[in-house]
């Protein structure tokens, strides 16, 4: 499972490069709509050939809710926050998701009680992420709250997956929540955005990678991981995503790598270790239960 989580972080982290490049040729929300529409189309084709049945009525309700929270609102909040905030600060506020999910899991997910080591690990990881992104407190309070709400909406969606949809077909769930989310993004762009798209070979590559790899494949992987792994441990591992994004930006876009970024990355790794590592007190209990 650790290998799968690592691969997911690499995909989503490198996808930041394509998202940054795509901002120069597409209106931002429209690009997100294109991305998830392509991802949904690919998954619908896969579902057809694998003979995945249509969702049941009671599941469809939750699919729509998750599509709104995880795909539509999550991406809208990020794109609109970037108008007034730096990419680094937006990333930090968005990836506060593990903290919200861990707090909610303590109350609503059996067996996922909040422990001091886990809380310290998440806080250390988020502080490290803040340093690694070299973020600054700029922009309006409204924009910061909007970015923060993107992480909260993602956390609520993940909580729904764990509580209501853990036994569902994850391919079916990912497909239909992405369909509803893509429709919402495209409708928003049609009504509120006024920019133009500049198509060419590279813009097609941006949409293709972000849609097929960064959306269809990655969200199927994430849904599967979340259904199998403790919510807090799965989510804290995603702090590696913006770290991979920073490193990818340095390698591909020739962005600078500062000492603060290196220190921040080390703190992110420490936070992940604190959450996922077994405490000394827990080790003997594990041996006794074996």
Coordinates of C-alpha atoms in Angstrom, one line a residue:
X1 CA 0.0 0.0 0.0
X2 CA 2.9 2.4 0.7
X3 CA 4.1 1.9 -2.9
X4 CA 0.6 2.8 -4.2
X5 CA 0.5 5.9 -1.9
X6 CA 4.0 7.0 -3.1
X7 CA 3.0 6.5 -6.8
X8 CA -0.1 8.6 -6.2
X9 CA 1.9 11.4 -4.6
X10 CA 4.3 11.4 -7.6
X11 CA 1.4 11.6 -10.1
X12 CA -0.5 14.4 -8.2
X13 CA 2.8 16.2 -7.5
X14 CA 4.0 16.2 -11.0
X15 CA 0.5 17.2 -12.2
X16 CA 1.1 20.6 -10.6
X17 CA 3.6 21.3 -13.5
X18 CA 0.9 20.7 -16.0
X19 CA -1.6 22.7 -14.1
X20 CA 0.8 25.7 -13.9
X21 CA 1.6 25.4 -17.6
X22 CA -2.1 25.1 -18.5
X23 CA -2.9 28.4 -16.7
X24 CA -1.2 30.2 -19.5
X25 CA -3.5 28.8 -22.2
X26 CA -6.8 28.1 -20.6
X27 CA -9.2 29.9 -18.2
X28 CA -8.4 28.1 -14.9
X29 CA -11.8 26.7 -14.1
X30 CA -12.4 25.7 -17.7
X31 CA -9.2 23.7 -17.6
X32 CA -10.4 22.0 -14.5
X33 CA -13.6 21.2 -16.3
X34 CA -11.8 19.8 -19.3
X35 CA -9.6 17.8 -17.1
X36 CA -12.3 16.1 -15.1
X37 CA -14.6 15.7 -18.1
X38 CA -11.9 13.7 -19.9
X39 CA -11.2 11.8 -16.7
X40 CA -14.9 10.9 -16.4
X41 CA -15.2 9.9 -20.0
X42 CA -12.2 7.5 -19.7
X43 CA -13.7 6.0 -16.5
X44 CA -17.1 5.6 -18.2
X45 CA -15.5 3.7 -21.0
X46 CA -13.7 1.5 -18.5
X47 CA -16.9 0.9 -16.6
X48 CA -18.7 -0.1 -19.8
X49 CA -16.1 -2.7 -20.8
X50 CA -15.8 -4.0 -17.2
X51 CA -19.6 -4.2 -17.0
X52 CA -19.7 -2.1 -13.9
X53 CA -23.4 -1.6 -13.0
X54 CA -25.1 1.7 -12.6
X55 CA -25.1 3.1 -9.0
X56 CA -28.0 2.3 -6.7
X57 CA -30.3 5.1 -5.9
X58 CA -29.1 5.5 -2.2
X59 CA -25.5 5.5 -3.3
X60 CA -26.1 8.0 -6.1
X61 CA -27.0 10.7 -3.6
X62 CA -23.6 10.4 -1.9
X63 CA -21.9 10.2 -5.3
X64 CA -23.4 13.6 -6.1
X65 CA -22.5 15.1 -2.8
X66 CA -18.9 13.9 -3.1
X67 CA -18.7 15.1 -6.7
X68 CA -19.7 18.6 -5.5
X69 CA -17.3 18.6 -2.6
X70 CA -14.3 16.7 -3.9
X71 CA -14.3 17.7 -7.6
X72 CA -16.4 20.8 -8.2
X73 CA -16.0 23.0 -5.0
X74 CA -12.5 21.8 -4.2
X75 CA -11.1 22.9 -7.5
X76 CA -13.2 26.0 -7.7
X77 CA -12.0 27.2 -4.3
X78 CA -8.4 26.6 -5.3
X79 CA -8.6 28.4 -8.6
X80 CA -10.5 31.4 -7.1
X81 CA -8.1 31.6 -4.2
X82 CA -5.1 31.8 -6.5
X83 CA -6.4 35.2 -7.8
X84 CA -5.4 36.8 -4.5
X85 CA -3.0 34.3 -2.8
X86 CA 0.4 32.9 -3.7
X87 CA 0.5 29.3 -5.0
X88 CA 2.5 28.4 -1.9
X89 CA 0.0 29.7 0.7
X90 CA -2.9 28.3 -1.3
X91 CA -1.3 24.9 -1.2
X92 CA -0.7 25.0 2.5
X93 CA -4.3 26.0 3.3
X94 CA -5.6 23.3 0.9
X95 CA -3.5 20.6 2.3
X96 CA -4.7 21.3 5.8
X97 CA -7.1 18.5 4.8
X98 CA -5.4 15.8 6.9
X99 CA -5.9 17.9 10.1
X100 CA -9.6 18.4 9.4
X101 CA -10.1 14.7 8.5
X102 CA -8.2 13.5 11.5
X103 CA -10.3 15.6 13.8
X104 CA -13.6 14.4 12.2
X105 CA -12.4 10.8 12.2
X106 CA -11.9 11.0 15.9
X107 CA -15.6 11.6 16.4
X108 CA -17.2 9.7 13.4
X109 CA -14.9 6.9 12.4
X110 CA -14.7 3.9 14.9
X111 CA -11.1 2.9 15.7
X112 CA -9.5 6.2 14.6
X113 CA -9.2 8.0 17.9
X114 CA -7.0 11.1 17.9
X115 CA -3.7 10.5 19.8
X116 CA -1.1 13.0 20.7
X117 CA 1.6 11.6 18.4
X118 CA -0.8 11.6 15.5
X119 CA -1.8 15.2 16.2
X120 CA 1.8 16.4 16.6
X121 CA 2.7 14.6 13.4
X122 CA 0.0 16.4 11.4
X123 CA 0.8 19.8 12.8
X124 CA 4.6 19.3 12.2
X125 CA 3.8 18.2 8.6
X126 CA 1.6 21.2 7.9
X127 CA 4.2 23.6 9.4
X128 CA 6.8 21.9 7.2
X129 CA 4.6 22.3 4.2
X130 CA 4.2 26.0 5.0
X131 CA 8.0 26.4 5.1
X132 CA 8.6 24.3 2.0
X133 CA 6.1 26.3 -0.1
X134 CA 7.9 29.5 1.1
X135 CA 4.4 31.0 1.6
X136 CA 3.7 34.5 2.7
X137 CA 0.6 35.9 4.5
X138 CA -0.7 38.0 1.6
X139 CA -4.1 38.5 0.0
X140 CA -7.5 39.0 1.5
X141 CA -9.0 37.2 4.5
X142 CA -11.8 36.0 2.2
X143 CA -9.3 34.4 -0.2
X144 CA -7.5 32.6 2.7
X145 CA -10.8 31.3 4.1
X146 CA -11.8 30.1 0.6
X147 CA -8.6 28.2 0.2
X148 CA -9.0 26.8 3.7
X149 CA -12.5 25.7 2.8
X150 CA -11.2 23.7 -0.1
X151 CA -9.3 21.5 2.3
X152 CA -12.3 21.2 4.6
X153 CA -14.6 20.2 1.7
X154 CA -12.1 17.5 0.6
X155 CA -12.0 16.2 4.2
X156 CA -15.8 16.0 4.4
X157 CA -15.9 14.1 1.1
X158 CA -13.2 11.7 2.4
X159 CA -15.2 11.2 5.6
X160 CA -18.3 10.3 3.6
X161 CA -16.3 7.8 1.6
X162 CA -15.1 6.1 4.8
X163 CA -18.5 6.1 6.5
X164 CA -21.0 5.6 3.7
X165 CA -19.2 4.2 0.7
X166 CA -16.4 2.0 2.0
X167 CA -18.1 -1.1 0.6
X168 CA -19.1 0.4 -2.8
X169 CA -17.3 -0.3 -6.0
X170 CA -14.6 2.3 -6.0
X171 CA -14.4 2.5 -9.8
X172 CA -18.1 3.1 -9.9
X173 CA -17.9 5.7 -7.2
X174 CA -14.9 7.6 -8.7
X175 CA -16.5 7.6 -12.1
X176 CA -19.9 9.1 -11.2
X177 CA -18.6 11.6 -8.6
X178 CA -16.2 12.8 -11.3
X179 CA -19.1 13.1 -13.8
X180 CA -21.1 15.3 -11.5
X181 CA -18.1 17.4 -10.5
X182 CA -17.0 18.0 -14.1
X183 CA -20.5 19.1 -15.1
X184 CA -20.5 21.6 -12.2
X185 CA -17.1 23.0 -13.2
X186 CA -18.1 23.4 -16.9
X187 CA -21.3 25.1 -15.9
X188 CA -19.5 27.5 -13.7
X189 CA -16.9 28.3 -16.4
X190 CA -19.7 28.8 -19.0
X191 CA -21.6 31.3 -16.7
X192 CA -18.8 33.2 -15.0
X193 CA -15.5 32.9 -17.0
X194 CA -14.8 35.0 -20.1
X195 CA -11.3 34.0 -21.1
X196 CA -10.3 32.1 -24.3
X197 CA -8.6 28.7 -24.8
X198 CA -5.5 28.5 -27.0
X199 CA -5.4 25.0 -28.3
X200 CA -2.3 23.3 -29.7
X201 CA -0.1 20.2 -29.2
X202 CA 1.1 21.1 -25.7
X203 CA -2.3 22.2 -24.4
X204 CA -3.7 18.8 -25.6
X205 CA -0.9 17.2 -23.6
X206 CA -1.7 19.2 -20.5
X207 CA -5.4 18.2 -20.6
X208 CA -4.5 14.6 -21.5
X209 CA -2.1 14.0 -18.7
X210 CA -4.2 15.9 -16.1
X211 CA -7.4 14.2 -17.3
X212 CA -6.3 10.6 -17.8
X213 CA -3.4 10.2 -15.3
X214 CA -3.9 13.0 -12.8
X215 CA -7.7 12.5 -12.6
X216 CA -9.1 9.2 -13.8
X217 CA -6.2 7.0 -12.6
X218 CA -5.2 9.0 -9.6
X219 CA -8.7 9.3 -8.1
X220 CA -9.4 5.6 -8.5
X221 CA -6.1 5.0 -6.6
X222 CA -7.0 7.5 -3.9
X223 CA -10.5 6.1 -3.4
X224 CA -9.1 2.6 -3.1
X225 CA -6.4 3.7 -0.7
X226 CA -8.9 5.6 1.5
X227 CA -11.2 2.5 1.6
X228 CA -8.3 0.3 2.9
X229 CA -6.2 2.6 5.1
X230 CA -6.9 4.6 8.3
X231 CA -8.1 8.0 7.2
X232 CA -5.5 10.1 9.0
X233 CA -2.6 7.9 7.8
X234 CA -3.7 8.0 4.2
X235 CA -4.4 11.8 4.2
X236 CA -1.1 12.8 6.0
X237 CA 0.8 11.0 3.3
X238 CA -0.7 13.4 0.7
X239 CA 1.5 16.2 2.2
X240 CA 4.1 14.7 -0.1
X241 CA 2.1 15.9 -3.1
X242 CA 3.0 19.6 -2.9
X243 CA 6.6 18.6 -2.0
X244 CA 6.8 16.6 -5.2
X245 CA 5.3 19.6 -6.9
X246 CA 8.1 21.9 -5.6
X247 CA 10.8 19.4 -6.7
X248 CA 9.1 18.9 -10.1
X249 CA 8.9 22.7 -10.6
X250 CA 12.6 22.9 -9.9
X251 CA 13.5 20.1 -12.4
X252 CA 11.1 21.0 -15.2
X253 CA 10.2 24.7 -14.8
X254 CA 13.6 25.6 -13.4
X255 CA 12.1 27.1 -10.3
X256 CA 14.5 27.8 -7.4
X257 CA 15.0 25.5 -4.5
X258 CA 15.8 27.4 -1.3
X259 CA 17.1 26.3 2.1
X260 CA 13.7 27.0 3.6
X261 CA 12.2 24.5 1.2
X262 CA 14.7 21.8 2.1
X263 CA 13.9 22.4 5.9
X264 CA 10.2 22.3 5.2
X265 CA 10.4 19.1 3.2
X266 CA 12.3 17.5 6.1
X267 CA 9.6 18.5 8.5
X268 CA 6.9 17.1 6.2
X269 CA 8.7 13.8 6.1
X270 CA 9.0 13.9 9.9
X271 CA 5.3 14.6 10.3
X272 CA 4.4 11.7 8.0
X273 CA 6.7 9.4 10.0
X274 CA 5.1 10.5 13.3
X275 CA 1.6 9.7 12.1
X276 CA 2.4 6.4 10.3
X277 CA 5.1 5.0 12.6
X278 CA 4.2 2.8 15.5
X279 CA 4.8 4.1 19.0
X280 CA 7.0 2.0 21.4
X281 CA 4.0 1.5 23.6
X282 CA 2.0 0.0 20.7
X283 CA 4.7 -2.4 19.6
X284 CA 4.3 -4.9 22.5
X285 CA 0.5 -4.9 22.1
X286 CA 0.9 -5.7 18.4
X287 CA 3.2 -8.7 19.3
X288 CA 0.8 -10.0 21.9
X289 CA -2.1 -9.9 19.4
X290 CA -0.2 -11.6 16.7

